[in-house]
Short mmCIF file of N, CA, C and O in Angstrom, two decimals:
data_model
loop_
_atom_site.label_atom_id
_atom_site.label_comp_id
_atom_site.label_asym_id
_atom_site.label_seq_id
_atom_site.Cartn_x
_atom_site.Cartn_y
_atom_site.Cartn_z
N UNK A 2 27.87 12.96 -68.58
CA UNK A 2 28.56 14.17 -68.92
C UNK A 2 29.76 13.83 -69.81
O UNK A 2 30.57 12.93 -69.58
N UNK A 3 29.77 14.79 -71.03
CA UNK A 3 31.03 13.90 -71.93
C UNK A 3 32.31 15.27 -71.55
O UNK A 3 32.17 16.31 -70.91
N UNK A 4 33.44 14.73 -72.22
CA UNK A 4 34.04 15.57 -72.26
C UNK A 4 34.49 16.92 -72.73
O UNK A 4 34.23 17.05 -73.93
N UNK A 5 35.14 18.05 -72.15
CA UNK A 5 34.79 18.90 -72.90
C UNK A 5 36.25 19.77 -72.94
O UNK A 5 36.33 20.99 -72.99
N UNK A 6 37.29 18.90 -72.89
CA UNK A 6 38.59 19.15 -73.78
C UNK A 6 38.60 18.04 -74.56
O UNK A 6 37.79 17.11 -74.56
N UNK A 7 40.12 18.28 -75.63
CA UNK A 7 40.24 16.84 -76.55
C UNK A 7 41.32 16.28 -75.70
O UNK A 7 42.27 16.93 -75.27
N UNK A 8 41.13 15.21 -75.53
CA UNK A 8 42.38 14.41 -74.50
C UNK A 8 43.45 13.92 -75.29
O UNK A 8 44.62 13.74 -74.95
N UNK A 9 42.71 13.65 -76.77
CA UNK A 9 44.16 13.31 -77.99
C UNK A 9 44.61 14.59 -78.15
O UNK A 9 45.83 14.66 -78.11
N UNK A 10 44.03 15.65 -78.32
CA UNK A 10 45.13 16.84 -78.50
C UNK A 10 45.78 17.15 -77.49
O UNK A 10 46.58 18.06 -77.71
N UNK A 11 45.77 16.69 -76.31
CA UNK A 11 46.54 17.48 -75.04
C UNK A 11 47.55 16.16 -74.85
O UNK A 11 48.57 16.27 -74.17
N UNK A 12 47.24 15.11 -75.42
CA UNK A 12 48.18 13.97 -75.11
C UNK A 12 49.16 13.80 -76.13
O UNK A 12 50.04 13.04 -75.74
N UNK A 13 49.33 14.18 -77.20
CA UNK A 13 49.97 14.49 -78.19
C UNK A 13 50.98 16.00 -78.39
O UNK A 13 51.66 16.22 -79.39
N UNK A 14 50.86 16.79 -77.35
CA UNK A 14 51.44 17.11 -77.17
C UNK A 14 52.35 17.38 -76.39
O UNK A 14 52.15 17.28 -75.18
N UNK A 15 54.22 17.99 -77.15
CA UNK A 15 55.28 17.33 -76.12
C UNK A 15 55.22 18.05 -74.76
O UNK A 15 55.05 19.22 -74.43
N UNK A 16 55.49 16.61 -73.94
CA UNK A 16 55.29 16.87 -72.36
C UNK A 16 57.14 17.09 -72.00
O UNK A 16 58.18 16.52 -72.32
N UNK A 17 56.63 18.62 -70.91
CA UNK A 17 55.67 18.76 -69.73
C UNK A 17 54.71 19.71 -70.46
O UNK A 17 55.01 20.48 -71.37
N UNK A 18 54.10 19.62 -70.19
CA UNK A 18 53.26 21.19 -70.40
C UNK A 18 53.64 22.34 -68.91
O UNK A 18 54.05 22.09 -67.77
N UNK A 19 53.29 23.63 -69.60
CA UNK A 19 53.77 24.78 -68.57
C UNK A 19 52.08 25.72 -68.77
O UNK A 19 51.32 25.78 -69.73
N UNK A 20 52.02 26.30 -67.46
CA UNK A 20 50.90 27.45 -67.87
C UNK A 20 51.53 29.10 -67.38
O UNK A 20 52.51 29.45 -66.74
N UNK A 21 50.59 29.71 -67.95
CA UNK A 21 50.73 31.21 -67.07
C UNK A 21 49.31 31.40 -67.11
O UNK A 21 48.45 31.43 -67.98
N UNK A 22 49.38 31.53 -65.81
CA UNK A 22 47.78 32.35 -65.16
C UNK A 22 47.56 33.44 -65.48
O UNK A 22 48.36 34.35 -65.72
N UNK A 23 46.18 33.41 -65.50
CA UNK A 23 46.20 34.93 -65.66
C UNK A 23 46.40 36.34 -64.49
O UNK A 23 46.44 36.35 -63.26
N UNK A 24 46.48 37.21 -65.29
CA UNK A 24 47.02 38.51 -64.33
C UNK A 24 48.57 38.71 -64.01
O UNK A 24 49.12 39.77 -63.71
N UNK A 25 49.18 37.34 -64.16
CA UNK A 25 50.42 36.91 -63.71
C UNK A 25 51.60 36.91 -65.28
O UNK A 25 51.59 36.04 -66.16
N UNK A 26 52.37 37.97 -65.23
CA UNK A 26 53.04 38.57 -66.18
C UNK A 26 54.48 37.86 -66.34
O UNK A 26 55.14 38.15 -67.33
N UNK A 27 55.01 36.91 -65.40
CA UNK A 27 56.06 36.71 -65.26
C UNK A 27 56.50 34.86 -65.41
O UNK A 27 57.30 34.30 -66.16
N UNK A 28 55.58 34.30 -64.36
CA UNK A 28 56.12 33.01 -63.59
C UNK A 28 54.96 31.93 -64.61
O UNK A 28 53.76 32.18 -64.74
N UNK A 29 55.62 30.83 -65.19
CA UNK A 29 54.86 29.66 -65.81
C UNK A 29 55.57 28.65 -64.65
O UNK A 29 56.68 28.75 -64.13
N UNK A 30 54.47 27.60 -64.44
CA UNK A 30 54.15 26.95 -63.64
C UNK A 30 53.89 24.99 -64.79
O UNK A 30 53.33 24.69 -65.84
N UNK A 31 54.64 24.29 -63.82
CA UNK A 31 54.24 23.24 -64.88
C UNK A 31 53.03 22.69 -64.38
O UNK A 31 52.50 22.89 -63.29
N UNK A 32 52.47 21.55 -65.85
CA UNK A 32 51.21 21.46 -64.97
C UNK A 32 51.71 19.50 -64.53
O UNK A 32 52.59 18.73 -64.90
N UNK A 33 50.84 19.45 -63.81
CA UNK A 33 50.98 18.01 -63.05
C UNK A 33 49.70 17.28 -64.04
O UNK A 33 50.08 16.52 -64.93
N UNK A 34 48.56 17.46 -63.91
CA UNK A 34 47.49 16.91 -64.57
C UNK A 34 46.28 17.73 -65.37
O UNK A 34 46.69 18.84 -65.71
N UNK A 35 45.07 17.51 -65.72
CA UNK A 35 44.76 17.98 -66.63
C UNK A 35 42.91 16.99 -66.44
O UNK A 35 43.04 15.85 -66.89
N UNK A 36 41.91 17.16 -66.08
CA UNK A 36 41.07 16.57 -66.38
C UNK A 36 40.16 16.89 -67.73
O UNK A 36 39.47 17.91 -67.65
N UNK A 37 40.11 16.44 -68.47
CA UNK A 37 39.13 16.26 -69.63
C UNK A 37 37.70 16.22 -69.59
O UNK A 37 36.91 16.71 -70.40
N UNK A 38 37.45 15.58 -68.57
CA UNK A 38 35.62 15.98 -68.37
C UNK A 38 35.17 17.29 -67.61
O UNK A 38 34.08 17.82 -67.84
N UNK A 39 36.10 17.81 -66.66
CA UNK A 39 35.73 19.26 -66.23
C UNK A 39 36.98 20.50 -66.66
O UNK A 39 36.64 21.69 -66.62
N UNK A 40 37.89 20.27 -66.90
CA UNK A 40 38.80 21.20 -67.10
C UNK A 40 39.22 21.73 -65.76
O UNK A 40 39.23 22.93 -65.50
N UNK A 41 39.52 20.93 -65.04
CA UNK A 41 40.19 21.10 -63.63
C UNK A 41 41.47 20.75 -64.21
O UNK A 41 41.68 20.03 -65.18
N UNK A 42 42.42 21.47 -63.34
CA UNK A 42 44.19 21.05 -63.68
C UNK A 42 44.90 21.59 -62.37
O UNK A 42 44.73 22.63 -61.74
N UNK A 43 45.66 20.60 -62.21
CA UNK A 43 46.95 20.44 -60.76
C UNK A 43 47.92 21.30 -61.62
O UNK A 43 48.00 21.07 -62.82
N UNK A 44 48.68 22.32 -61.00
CA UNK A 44 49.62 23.00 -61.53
C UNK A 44 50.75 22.68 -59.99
O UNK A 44 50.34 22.47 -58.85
N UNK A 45 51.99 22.73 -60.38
CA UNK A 45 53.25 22.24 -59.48
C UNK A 45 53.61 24.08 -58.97
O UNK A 45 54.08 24.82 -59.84
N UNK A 46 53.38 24.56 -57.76
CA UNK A 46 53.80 25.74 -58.09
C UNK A 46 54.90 25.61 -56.55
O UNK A 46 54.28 25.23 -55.55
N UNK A 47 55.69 25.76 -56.44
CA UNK A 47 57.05 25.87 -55.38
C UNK A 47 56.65 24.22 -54.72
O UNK A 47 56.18 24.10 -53.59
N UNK A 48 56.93 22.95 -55.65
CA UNK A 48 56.70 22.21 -54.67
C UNK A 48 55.63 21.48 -54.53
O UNK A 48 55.56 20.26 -54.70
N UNK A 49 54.87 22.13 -54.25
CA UNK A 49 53.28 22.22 -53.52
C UNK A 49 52.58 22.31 -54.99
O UNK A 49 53.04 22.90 -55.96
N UNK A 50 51.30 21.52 -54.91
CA UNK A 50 50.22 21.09 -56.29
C UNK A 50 49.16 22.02 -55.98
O UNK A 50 48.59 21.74 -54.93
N UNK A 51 48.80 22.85 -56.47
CA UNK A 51 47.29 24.01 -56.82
C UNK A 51 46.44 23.65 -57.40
O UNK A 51 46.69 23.57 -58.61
N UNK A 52 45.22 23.29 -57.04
CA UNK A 52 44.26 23.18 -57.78
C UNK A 52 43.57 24.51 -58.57
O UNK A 52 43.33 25.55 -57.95
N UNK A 53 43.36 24.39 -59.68
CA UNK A 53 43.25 25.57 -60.65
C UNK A 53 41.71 24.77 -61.49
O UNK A 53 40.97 23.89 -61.05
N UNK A 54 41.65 25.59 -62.99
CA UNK A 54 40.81 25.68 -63.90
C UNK A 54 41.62 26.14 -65.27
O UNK A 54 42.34 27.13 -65.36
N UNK A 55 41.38 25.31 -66.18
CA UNK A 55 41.93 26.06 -67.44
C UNK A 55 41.53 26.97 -68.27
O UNK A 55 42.06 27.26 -69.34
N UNK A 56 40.24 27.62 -67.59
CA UNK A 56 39.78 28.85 -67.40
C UNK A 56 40.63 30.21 -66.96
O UNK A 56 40.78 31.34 -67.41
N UNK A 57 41.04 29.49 -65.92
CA UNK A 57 41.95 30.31 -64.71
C UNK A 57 43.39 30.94 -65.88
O UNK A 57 43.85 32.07 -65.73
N UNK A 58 43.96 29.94 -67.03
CA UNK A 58 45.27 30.02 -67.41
C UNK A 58 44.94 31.26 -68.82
O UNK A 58 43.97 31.45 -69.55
N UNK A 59 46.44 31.99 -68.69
CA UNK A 59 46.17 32.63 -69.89
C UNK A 59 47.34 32.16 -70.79
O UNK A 59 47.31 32.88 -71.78
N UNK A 60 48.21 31.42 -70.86
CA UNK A 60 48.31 30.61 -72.15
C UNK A 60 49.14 29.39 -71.65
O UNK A 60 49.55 29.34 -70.49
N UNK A 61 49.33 28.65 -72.35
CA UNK A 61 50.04 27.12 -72.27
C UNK A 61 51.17 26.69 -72.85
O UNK A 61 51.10 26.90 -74.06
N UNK A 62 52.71 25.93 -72.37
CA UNK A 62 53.38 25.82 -73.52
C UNK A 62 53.58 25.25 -73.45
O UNK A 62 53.64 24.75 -72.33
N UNK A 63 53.95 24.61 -74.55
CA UNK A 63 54.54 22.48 -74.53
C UNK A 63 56.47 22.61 -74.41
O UNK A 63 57.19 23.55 -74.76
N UNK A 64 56.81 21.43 -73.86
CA UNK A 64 58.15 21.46 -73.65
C UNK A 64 58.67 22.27 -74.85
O UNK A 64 59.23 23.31 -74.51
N UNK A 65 58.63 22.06 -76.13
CA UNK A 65 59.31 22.47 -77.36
C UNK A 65 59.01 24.06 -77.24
O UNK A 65 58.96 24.58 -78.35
N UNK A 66 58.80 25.01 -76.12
CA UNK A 66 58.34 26.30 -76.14
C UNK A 66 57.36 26.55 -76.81
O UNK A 66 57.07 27.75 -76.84
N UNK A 67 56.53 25.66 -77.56
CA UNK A 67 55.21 26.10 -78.50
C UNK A 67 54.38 26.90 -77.77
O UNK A 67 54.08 26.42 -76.68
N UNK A 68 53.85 28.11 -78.05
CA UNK A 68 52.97 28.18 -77.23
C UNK A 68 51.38 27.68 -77.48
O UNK A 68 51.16 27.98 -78.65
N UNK A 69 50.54 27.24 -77.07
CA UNK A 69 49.13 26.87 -77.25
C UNK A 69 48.37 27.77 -76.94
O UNK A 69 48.69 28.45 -75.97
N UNK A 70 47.18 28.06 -77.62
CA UNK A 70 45.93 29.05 -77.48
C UNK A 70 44.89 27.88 -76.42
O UNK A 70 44.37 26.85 -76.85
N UNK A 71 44.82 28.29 -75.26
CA UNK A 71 43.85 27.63 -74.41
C UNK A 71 42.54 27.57 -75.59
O UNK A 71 42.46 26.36 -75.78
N UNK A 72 41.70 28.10 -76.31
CA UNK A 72 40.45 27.89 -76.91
C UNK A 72 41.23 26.43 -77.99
O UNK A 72 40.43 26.04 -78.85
N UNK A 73 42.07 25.98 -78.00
CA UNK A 73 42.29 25.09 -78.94
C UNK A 73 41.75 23.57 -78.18
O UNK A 73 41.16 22.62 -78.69
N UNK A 74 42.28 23.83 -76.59
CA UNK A 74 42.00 22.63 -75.83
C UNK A 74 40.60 22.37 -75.76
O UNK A 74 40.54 21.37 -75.05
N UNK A 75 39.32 22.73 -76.13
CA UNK A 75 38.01 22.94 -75.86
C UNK A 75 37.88 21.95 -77.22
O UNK A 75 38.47 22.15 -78.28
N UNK A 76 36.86 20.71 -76.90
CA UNK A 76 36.47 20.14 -77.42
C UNK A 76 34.99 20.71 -78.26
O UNK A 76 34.39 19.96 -79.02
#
């Protein structure tokens, strides 16, 4: 099974990364990790690590406030 984000584009960009889930209008969450062969991701939310999907997120931002289009991370 190969991968199916780009791991140079997500590693190249400036860390931390932050997400907002979807449905969720308010609260970004940083993320802890990030897998590249399934698109599973640990998000830090009060503390405590969530296992999620970057499916699950509706957008991403790199420390510098950039925001990222999740369809960019898709290899």
């Amino acid at each position: 099974m190969g991968d199916i984000l780009k791991a140079d584009f997500i590693n190249k960009l400036p860390q931390p990364l932050y997400i907002r889930l979807l449905g969720d209008k308010r609260t970004i969450w940083p993320v802890e990790s990030i897998c590249v062969e399934t698109g599973c991701a640990r998000i830090d939310v009060c503390g405590m690590l969530q296992a999620t999907h970057i499916s699950e997120f509706s957008f991403m931002m790199t420390a510098d406030g950039d925001e990222v289009d999740i369809d960019d991370l898709y290899a």
